[in-house]
Amino acid sequence: MRTGGAVKTDSALSPGTPDIGRLIRLPSRTAGWLDSPGADPDLPSVPPPLRPNRDSLSVLLVEDEPGDARLVQLALMGCRKPAFAVTHVSSLTEAIAILAGGAALDVVLLDLSLPDSTGLDTVARMKDAAPRIPIVIMTGMDDQRLAAAALEAGAQDYLVKSDDPERTVGRAIRYAITRMASQIERETLLRRIAQQQRTLMTEIDAARAMQFDLLPRPERIDPRLAELGLEVESFFEPSLGIGGDLWGCLDCGGQRMSFYSFDFTGHGIGAALNVFRLHALISDRWTPDQTPAETLRLLGIALRGLLARGHFATMFLCTIDCGRGEIEWASAGAPAPLMIADGGVRFLDAQGVPLGLSADPHYRNRCEPFPPGAALMIYSDAITDAPKEEGDLFGEAGLIALAQEMIDRTGRSAIADLIDAFQARVRMPLEDDMTALGIRRLAETP
Amino acid sequence: MEKRGIRYRLVDDDDGLTVALEGRLDFAAERQFQELLADLVVSHRRQVRFDLSGLSHVDSVGLGLLYIAHEDLGKANIALALLRPRDTVLRMLELTETTKVFAITR
């Protein structure tokens, strides 16, 4: 529909502003990160209110000596702020029954020599019955070793009965409660951290599975590889679960197939997200009749506006034409691939500005014969940048020497053998994402 | 094993500043290099030269840092030149055609 002239309308979304098309981004209403993603419902979000600064505290006194019990009760009766409400029992069995009845208690004062339990066993049984209630043990003598062992067994503090209870019991109770509170707080925090760690690992596992799903699958490409007489051997290992590398292949139809490998700066989640970006761009911008240089230029321009400063991707892209027996390629700063033919190994001529560094990138197509028996090895810089045991880097020199050694020894250049030998020569684990891809034209095309 | 990060020395010339970098320009050197760069941007020199002869390695993060330096110094009208890269570093600069963007003196 065509309309003539300027039409003036009031904008319902932002009244009072002129009619100019624009994007309004509303600010986020959260800190951007859930405090406890996928939280365990059993996990208290804050430590329980176990604090000694209440006006009144409930004390369970477990003491079979009436005289000792009386002394403690008298001492506690004299206390204000907090005041103590004391329940007195004479055996561990009675004490456990009270706890089992669900009584709200703040602290247990526990004699270690009871008719039905003695020594450290008393602490252990009480702990089993009420793991979160602070325990102050009462001993008849000033036995530091027994006291230390009782603290080890789970008590929070101890009292020596011969000491003046009026002076010591209130302090011991408050101290035990504070100590228990920090113990619970620490345990809760540890559980929360462990829970968040598990959640994060699950997320990264899911992201890793998605990244591996981007890789070509044998069941999809094997029929075409069989037609073309190509054997492809690949190794892909992100250093942090997920990473900034990827390789892939693109079917040009007829006798032609394209292969690529790319590598973003950095590694981990940021680099992995960029991998998904570039993978989507390749699906969007690639056509089978484009030359490698044209494709790299389109990808470079598209990525230029998307990446953070100083970030880029190196990429190698080649098309193997099995009908003409040729390989055509262009490179955006990727490590120079190895050409393996006639029993010799050499680096392909590969230069070009990495994707994202130039607003107007230009790439050069190169072409050479790729006869049956020839093989190409494409790899990420994790290989050349890997430190050897002596500290210097494996380098191009290390790689070409290794490849030549393998060919001389086995007559071929299998990626699996190459990686085994490489890993034996460098310091593992690698700190970078690693991709290695071997593409071989089989001597006898079926 | 080589120590992580970079070390550098500044040499004042008549017409500019030469920064002799040592160690490895890689992800571990990022913060240090950014701090150095912030100082260079406000140095009011006409030219800054990075002497790379002491650098054993530049990784992809390091290359990104050189591009950031090129951009930031350029905005401040400071010319940036790279001096004397070792063979392996020069190889990386050639593969990525960084040699076309920077003035490099062997």
XYZ file of C-alpha atoms in Angstrom:
552
model
C 0.000 0.000 0.000
C 1.222 3.471 -0.818
C 0.409 6.429 1.326
C 1.066 10.017 0.424
C 2.479 12.807 2.585
C 3.742 12.769 6.120
C 1.523 10.986 8.569
C 1.799 12.151 12.126
C 1.039 9.624 14.817
C 1.679 9.489 18.522
C 3.981 6.734 19.551
C 2.324 4.645 22.212
C 5.674 3.181 23.243
C 7.508 6.413 23.911
C 5.134 9.352 23.960
C 6.568 12.786 23.390
C 9.473 11.643 21.205
C 9.641 12.406 17.511
C 8.794 9.642 15.051
C 12.234 8.307 14.305
C 12.766 4.611 13.821
C 15.186 3.353 16.440
C 16.071 0.506 18.763
C 15.327 0.848 22.438
C 17.285 -1.591 24.580
C 15.752 -1.966 28.025
C 18.314 -2.477 30.780
C 18.705 -5.928 32.293
C 16.795 -6.482 35.516
C 19.121 -9.053 36.986
C 22.821 -9.090 37.671
C 23.029 -11.298 34.592
C 23.903 -14.431 36.509
C 21.556 -16.563 38.563
C 22.816 -16.820 42.114
C 22.283 -20.542 42.203
C 21.509 -22.004 38.793
C 19.609 -25.258 39.046
C 19.763 -25.122 42.815
C 19.363 -28.213 44.923
C 16.024 -27.733 46.726
C 17.554 -29.240 49.894
C 20.206 -26.577 49.940
C 19.448 -23.683 52.294
C 19.979 -20.459 50.374
C 21.172 -18.721 53.545
C 22.644 -20.346 56.634
C 20.012 -21.068 59.316
C 19.462 -18.442 62.032
C 21.792 -20.089 64.533
C 23.132 -17.125 66.449
C 23.964 -16.625 70.121
C 22.533 -13.099 70.215
C 18.951 -14.090 71.028
C 17.205 -13.103 74.252
C 16.529 -16.660 75.319
C 18.299 -19.921 74.521
C 17.069 -23.472 75.143
C 19.625 -25.705 76.806
C 19.451 -29.472 77.143
C 21.541 -30.469 80.161
C 22.553 -34.150 80.138
C 24.067 -34.894 83.567
C 23.522 -37.815 85.956
C 25.260 -36.261 89.016
C 22.498 -34.235 90.760
C 25.027 -31.945 92.443
C 26.804 -31.063 89.214
C 23.484 -30.532 87.426
C 22.330 -28.222 90.202
C 25.497 -26.126 90.005
C 25.121 -25.643 86.256
C 21.431 -24.822 86.538
C 22.155 -22.237 89.223
C 24.859 -20.676 87.105
C 22.534 -20.449 84.117
C 19.641 -19.064 86.169
C 21.811 -16.092 87.032
C 22.328 -15.189 83.397
C 20.342 -12.505 81.527
C 20.729 -11.589 77.853
C 20.543 -14.296 76.950
C 18.448 -16.017 79.522
C 18.671 -19.809 79.494
C 15.715 -22.200 79.585
C 17.154 -25.484 80.859
C 15.753 -28.989 80.312
C 17.580 -31.522 82.476
C 17.881 -35.272 81.773
C 20.141 -37.891 83.379
C 20.882 -40.251 80.513
C 21.809 -40.171 76.855
C 18.742 -42.259 75.987
C 16.430 -39.626 77.484
C 18.360 -36.857 75.721
C 18.057 -38.560 72.343
C 14.344 -39.152 72.945
C 13.819 -35.435 73.564
C 15.681 -34.565 70.358
C 13.693 -37.164 68.445
C 10.512 -35.533 69.791
C 11.474 -32.453 67.791
C 12.220 -30.136 70.713
C 13.677 -26.781 69.601
C 17.042 -26.701 71.307
C 19.930 -24.280 70.915
C 22.661 -26.211 72.702
C 23.411 -29.456 74.539
C 25.518 -29.523 77.707
C 26.802 -33.075 77.778
C 28.481 -34.995 80.599
C 30.760 -37.653 79.174
C 30.199 -40.215 81.938
C 26.566 -41.213 81.881
C 24.918 -44.415 83.071
C 24.211 -45.495 79.474
C 27.255 -44.066 77.702
C 30.791 -42.995 78.502
C 33.696 -41.204 76.869
C 33.896 -40.043 73.279
C 31.208 -42.487 72.246
C 28.752 -40.194 74.062
C 29.708 -37.303 71.760
C 29.474 -39.468 68.643
C 26.001 -40.764 69.532
C 24.735 -37.290 70.369
C 26.182 -35.997 67.089
C 24.365 -38.733 65.177
C 21.094 -37.846 66.863
C 21.431 -34.074 66.289
C 24.193 -33.173 63.839
C 23.429 -29.449 63.785
C 22.970 -28.699 67.500
C 26.109 -27.374 69.168
C 27.507 -29.538 71.985
C 29.446 -28.380 75.020
C 30.940 -31.326 76.873
C 31.499 -31.305 80.624
C 34.446 -33.206 82.047
C 35.285 -33.938 85.623
C 38.952 -33.098 85.333
C 41.055 -30.693 83.367
C 42.067 -33.231 80.711
C 43.267 -31.303 77.634
C 43.731 -34.452 75.554
C 40.216 -35.704 76.185
C 38.849 -32.219 75.453
C 40.767 -32.040 72.173
C 39.524 -35.502 71.196
C 35.925 -34.486 72.023
C 36.239 -31.384 69.816
C 37.621 -33.638 67.108
C 34.606 -35.954 67.559
C 32.233 -33.071 66.876
C 31.741 -31.094 70.103
C 32.041 -27.326 69.826
C 33.488 -26.533 73.272
C 34.160 -28.058 76.675
C 33.814 -27.145 80.351
C 35.812 -28.397 83.324
C 33.287 -29.022 86.094
C 35.687 -28.013 88.849
C 35.959 -24.519 87.333
C 33.540 -21.894 88.514
C 30.460 -22.656 86.358
C 28.964 -19.217 86.908
C 31.918 -17.677 85.109
C 32.401 -20.225 82.370
C 29.158 -21.901 81.325
C 27.432 -18.924 79.675
C 30.566 -18.084 77.695
C 31.045 -21.722 76.623
C 27.472 -21.940 75.354
C 27.685 -18.739 73.357
C 31.027 -19.770 71.922
C 29.713 -23.225 70.964
C 26.717 -21.732 69.175
C 28.871 -19.259 67.236
C 31.287 -21.976 66.301
C 28.514 -24.272 65.111
C 27.012 -21.446 63.068
C 30.256 -20.853 61.217
C 30.682 -24.599 60.717
C 27.234 -24.840 59.122
C 27.866 -21.721 57.062
C 31.102 -23.199 55.757
C 29.463 -26.522 54.907
C 26.589 -24.750 53.159
C 28.982 -22.655 51.106
C 31.007 -25.692 50.120
C 27.865 -27.508 49.036
C 26.710 -24.484 47.058
C 30.067 -24.185 45.318
C 30.062 -27.890 44.514
C 26.511 -27.580 43.184
C 27.413 -24.603 40.978
C 30.490 -26.431 39.760
C 28.326 -29.402 38.766
C 25.856 -27.125 36.979
C 28.676 -25.403 35.099
C 30.210 -28.729 34.094
C 26.838 -29.917 32.806
C 26.478 -26.726 30.766
C 29.972 -27.060 29.313
C 29.367 -30.729 28.493
C 26.207 -29.746 26.618
C 28.070 -26.972 24.762
C 30.893 -29.394 23.938
C 28.426 -31.900 22.509
C 26.936 -29.110 20.369
C 30.379 -28.109 19.136
C 31.242 -31.692 18.211
C 27.896 -31.861 16.389
C 29.182 -29.161 14.022
C 31.891 -31.524 12.789
C 31.292 -33.566 9.639
C 29.871 -37.013 10.375
C 31.100 -40.142 8.626
C 27.575 -41.387 7.914
C 26.819 -38.226 5.953
C 30.025 -37.722 3.993
C 31.374 -41.246 3.535
C 29.347 -41.968 0.368
C 30.772 -38.843 -1.286
C 34.308 -39.498 -0.071
C 34.036 -43.028 -1.449
C 32.895 -41.666 -4.821
C 35.776 -39.220 -4.934
C 38.363 -41.674 -3.605
C 39.293 -39.468 -0.671
C 40.279 -40.615 2.792
C 39.908 -38.024 5.525
C 41.401 -38.489 8.969
C 40.627 -35.880 11.619
C 41.564 -35.040 15.180
C 39.781 -32.357 17.164
C 40.439 -31.570 20.820
C 39.443 -28.317 22.541
C 41.768 -27.583 25.464
C 39.042 -26.349 27.845
C 36.145 -28.664 26.993
C 35.015 -26.312 24.254
C 37.178 -24.106 22.109
C 37.912 -21.853 19.166
C 38.774 -24.408 16.471
C 36.660 -26.159 13.881
C 37.062 -27.995 10.613
C 34.486 -28.922 8.048
C 33.837 -29.961 4.489
C 31.553 -28.545 1.840
C 30.310 -30.598 -1.080
C 30.739 -28.655 -4.335
C 29.101 -31.409 -6.394
C 30.653 -33.250 -9.324
C 34.238 -34.262 -8.677
C 34.901 -31.457 -6.184
C 34.897 -31.173 -2.423
C 36.013 -28.247 -0.228
C 37.652 -28.537 3.175
C 38.325 -25.875 5.739
C 39.808 -25.399 9.169
C 39.679 -22.270 11.290
C 40.975 -21.113 14.653
C 39.879 -18.106 16.702
C 42.128 -16.148 19.041
C 41.852 -17.309 22.618
C 40.076 -20.428 23.787
C 37.180 -21.427 26.024
C 33.593 -20.192 25.919
C 34.193 -16.874 24.092
C 36.160 -18.547 21.319
C 33.554 -21.333 21.089
C 30.734 -18.821 20.590
C 32.751 -17.292 17.745
C 33.071 -20.782 16.238
C 29.268 -20.994 16.033
C 29.182 -17.543 14.427
C 31.665 -18.430 11.716
C 30.091 -21.828 11.107
C 26.742 -20.075 10.523
C 28.427 -17.494 8.254
C 30.007 -20.242 6.172
C 26.600 -21.925 5.711
C 25.176 -18.548 4.713
C 27.899 -17.140 2.440
C 29.437 -20.163 0.766
C 28.403 -21.313 -2.695
C 30.000 -24.172 -4.651
C 31.103 -21.984 -7.566
C 32.972 -19.445 -5.394
C 36.749 -19.675 -5.316
C 38.395 -20.121 -1.889
C 39.684 -16.532 -2.064
C 36.209 -15.141 -2.744
C 34.736 -17.092 0.157
C 37.461 -15.931 2.566
C 36.905 -12.335 1.530
C 33.140 -12.570 2.211
C 33.753 -14.212 5.590
C 36.438 -11.675 6.503
C 34.141 -8.746 5.763
C 31.255 -10.335 7.686
C 33.412 -11.115 10.745
C 35.109 -7.707 10.773
C 32.151 -6.004 12.466
C 31.419 -8.846 14.879
C 34.642 -9.485 16.737
C 36.168 -7.626 19.660
C 39.331 -5.600 19.082
C 42.418 -7.709 18.614
C 40.322 -10.823 17.931
C 40.378 -12.688 14.645
C 40.230 -16.125 13.071
C 42.806 -17.771 10.896
C 41.329 -20.001 8.231
C 42.486 -22.322 5.494
C 40.077 -23.246 2.704
C 40.770 -25.573 -0.204
C 38.842 -27.265 -2.981
C 40.021 -30.635 -4.200
C 39.002 -31.431 -7.760
C 39.449 -35.156 -8.262
C 38.452 -34.917 -11.927
C 41.217 -32.461 -12.785
C 43.588 -33.817 -10.130
C 44.090 -30.380 -8.625
C 43.859 -28.571 -5.359
C 42.981 -24.879 -5.148
C 43.342 -22.993 -1.912
C 43.502 -19.674 -0.127
C 44.602 -18.925 3.410
C 43.695 -16.281 5.974
C 46.805 -16.473 8.134
C 46.400 -20.170 8.957
C 49.469 -22.317 9.629
C 50.876 -23.465 6.293
C 49.508 -26.961 5.532
C 51.815 -29.828 4.703
C 51.736 -31.256 1.187
C 52.817 -34.868 1.112
C 53.521 -36.236 -2.361
C 56.092 -38.448 -4.053
C 57.568 -39.498 -0.695
C 58.402 -35.906 0.203
C 56.878 -33.289 2.518
C 56.762 -29.510 2.110
C 54.751 -26.552 3.298
C 52.138 -25.119 0.977
C 52.536 -21.503 0.109
C 49.871 -19.907 2.315
C 49.653 -16.267 3.257
C 46.749 -13.977 3.948
C 45.341 -11.578 6.505
C 43.339 -13.337 9.248
C 39.548 -12.936 9.140
C 38.368 -9.895 11.066
C 41.607 -7.884 11.003
C 41.009 -6.072 7.741
C 37.926 -4.166 6.564
C 38.861 -4.843 2.935
C 40.678 -8.170 2.824
C 41.982 -9.665 -0.400
C 43.104 -13.236 -0.818
C 44.972 -15.040 -3.520
C 43.940 -18.396 -4.984
C 46.731 -20.848 -5.482
C 46.507 -24.095 -7.381
C 48.675 -27.143 -7.882
C 48.360 -30.794 -8.893
C 46.875 -33.176 -6.326
C 47.286 -36.575 -7.924
C 46.229 -39.954 -6.492
C 48.536 -40.811 -3.581
C 49.021 -37.162 -2.591
C 47.975 -36.056 0.880
C 47.407 -32.748 2.612
C 47.720 -32.092 6.311
C 45.865 -29.085 7.730
C 46.414 -28.248 11.417
C 45.972 -25.567 14.038
C 48.845 -23.645 15.625
C 48.471 -25.710 18.813
C 50.922 -28.065 17.089
C 53.612 -25.585 16.054
C 53.182 -23.500 19.241
C 53.436 -26.509 21.591
C 56.455 -26.292 23.916
C 58.914 -29.179 23.838
C 60.232 -30.599 27.104
C 63.343 -28.404 26.745
C 61.119 -25.313 26.610
C 61.474 -24.122 23.022
C 58.559 -24.561 20.637
C 57.880 -27.545 18.401
C 57.590 -25.186 15.435
C 57.266 -25.787 11.713
C 60.723 -27.355 11.793
C 59.611 -29.943 14.350
C 56.460 -30.755 12.394
C 58.064 -31.219 8.982
C 60.894 -33.297 10.443
C 58.363 -35.513 12.222
C 56.217 -35.950 9.102
C 59.256 -36.851 6.983
C 60.376 -39.329 9.647
C 56.939 -40.998 9.650
C 56.883 -41.285 5.852
C 60.391 -42.705 5.747
C 59.520 -45.230 8.448
C 55.961 -46.263 7.554
C 55.629 -45.146 3.955
C 52.607 -43.018 4.807
C 51.545 -40.041 6.858
C 48.678 -41.163 9.068
C 47.374 -38.411 11.347
C 46.931 -40.898 14.211
C 50.633 -41.881 14.084
C 51.687 -38.271 13.686
C 49.723 -37.161 16.745
C 51.094 -40.033 18.840
C 54.646 -39.094 17.930
C 53.946 -35.369 18.361
C 52.468 -35.833 21.840
C 55.506 -37.848 22.879
C 57.736 -34.907 21.962
C 55.925 -31.966 23.536
C 54.818 -31.004 26.999
C 51.277 -32.247 27.601
C 48.535 -31.250 28.140
C 48.414 -28.608 25.421
C 47.171 -25.151 26.387
C 45.469 -24.540 23.060
C 42.697 -26.127 21.012
C 44.064 -28.637 18.559
C 42.806 -29.649 15.152
C 44.605 -31.875 12.666
C 43.126 -32.996 9.390
C 44.660 -35.340 6.843
C 43.135 -35.583 3.367
C 44.552 -38.254 1.081
C 43.663 -39.125 -2.498
C 43.562 -42.880 -2.636
C 45.858 -44.339 -5.256
C 43.160 -46.598 -6.684
C 39.875 -44.843 -7.177
C 37.100 -47.450 -7.127
C 61.207 -23.208 30.954
C 60.903 -19.602 29.913
C 59.221 -17.229 32.315
C 55.679 -16.224 31.414
C 54.896 -12.701 30.209
C 57.046 -10.028 28.664
C 59.781 -7.744 29.908
C 60.672 -4.512 28.169
C 63.229 -1.701 28.152
C 62.570 1.787 26.867
C 65.240 3.645 24.936
C 64.649 7.311 24.201
C 65.866 8.465 20.793
C 65.799 11.920 19.310
C 62.675 11.328 17.301
C 60.925 8.565 19.171
C 60.898 5.748 21.609
C 62.262 2.235 21.115
C 60.651 -0.477 23.218
C 62.816 -3.585 23.413
C 60.430 -6.485 24.136
C 61.695 -9.708 25.665
C 60.101 -13.078 26.371
C 56.862 -14.202 24.738
C 54.115 -11.956 23.468
C 51.164 -14.224 24.181
C 47.972 -14.512 26.220
C 49.947 -14.393 29.468
C 51.404 -10.995 28.498
C 48.099 -9.351 27.587
C 47.532 -7.127 30.612
C 51.132 -6.052 30.853
C 51.211 -5.126 27.181
C 47.959 -3.153 27.426
C 49.432 -1.144 30.315
C 52.576 -0.448 28.319
C 50.450 0.596 25.359
C 48.402 3.023 27.484
C 51.674 4.703 28.511
C 52.917 4.847 24.923
C 49.700 6.453 23.679
C 50.218 9.428 26.003
C 53.974 9.624 25.362
C 53.581 12.377 22.720
C 56.287 10.881 20.525
C 56.171 10.923 16.768
C 57.321 7.361 16.493
C 57.369 4.177 18.569
C 59.502 1.220 17.520
C 59.022 -2.249 18.983
C 62.338 -4.054 18.926
C 61.220 -7.696 18.631
C 64.702 -9.267 18.672
C 64.210 -10.461 22.258
C 60.829 -12.088 21.563
C 61.006 -15.856 21.173
C 57.348 -16.211 20.257
C 54.236 -14.276 19.276
C 50.980 -16.243 19.436
C 47.574 -15.251 18.041
C 46.728 -13.184 21.124
C 50.104 -11.445 20.735
C 49.386 -10.695 17.094
C 46.038 -9.207 18.117
C 47.900 -7.010 20.621
C 50.198 -5.706 17.871
C 47.127 -4.769 15.824
C 45.578 -3.013 18.831
C 48.853 -1.098 19.313
C 48.835 -0.143 15.629
C 45.288 1.166 15.928
C 45.702 3.033 19.233
C 49.041 4.634 18.343
C 47.687 5.528 14.903
C 44.786 7.394 16.496
C 47.324 9.346 18.570
C 49.316 10.108 15.372
C 52.228 7.999 16.511
C 53.878 5.899 13.822
C 54.605 2.286 14.816
C 57.427 0.228 13.394
C 58.587 -3.310 14.173
C 62.302 -4.038 14.312
C 64.384 -7.181 13.982
C 61.877 -10.044 14.455
C 63.442 -13.492 14.843
C 62.876 -15.945 11.982
C 59.960 -17.807 13.592
C 58.224 -14.557 14.535
C 58.837 -13.111 11.061
C 57.363 -16.280 9.547
C 54.165 -15.769 11.534
C 54.024 -12.080 10.528
C 54.417 -13.119 6.873
C 51.783 -15.886 7.023
C 49.254 -13.401 8.406
C 50.368 -10.636 5.996
C 51.078 -8.440 8.981
C 54.148 -7.424 6.988
C 51.795 -5.470 4.692
C 50.271 -3.484 7.552
C 53.345 -2.703 9.648
C 56.652 -1.171 8.713
C 59.070 -3.974 9.550
C 62.838 -3.569 9.556
C 64.919 -6.720 9.708
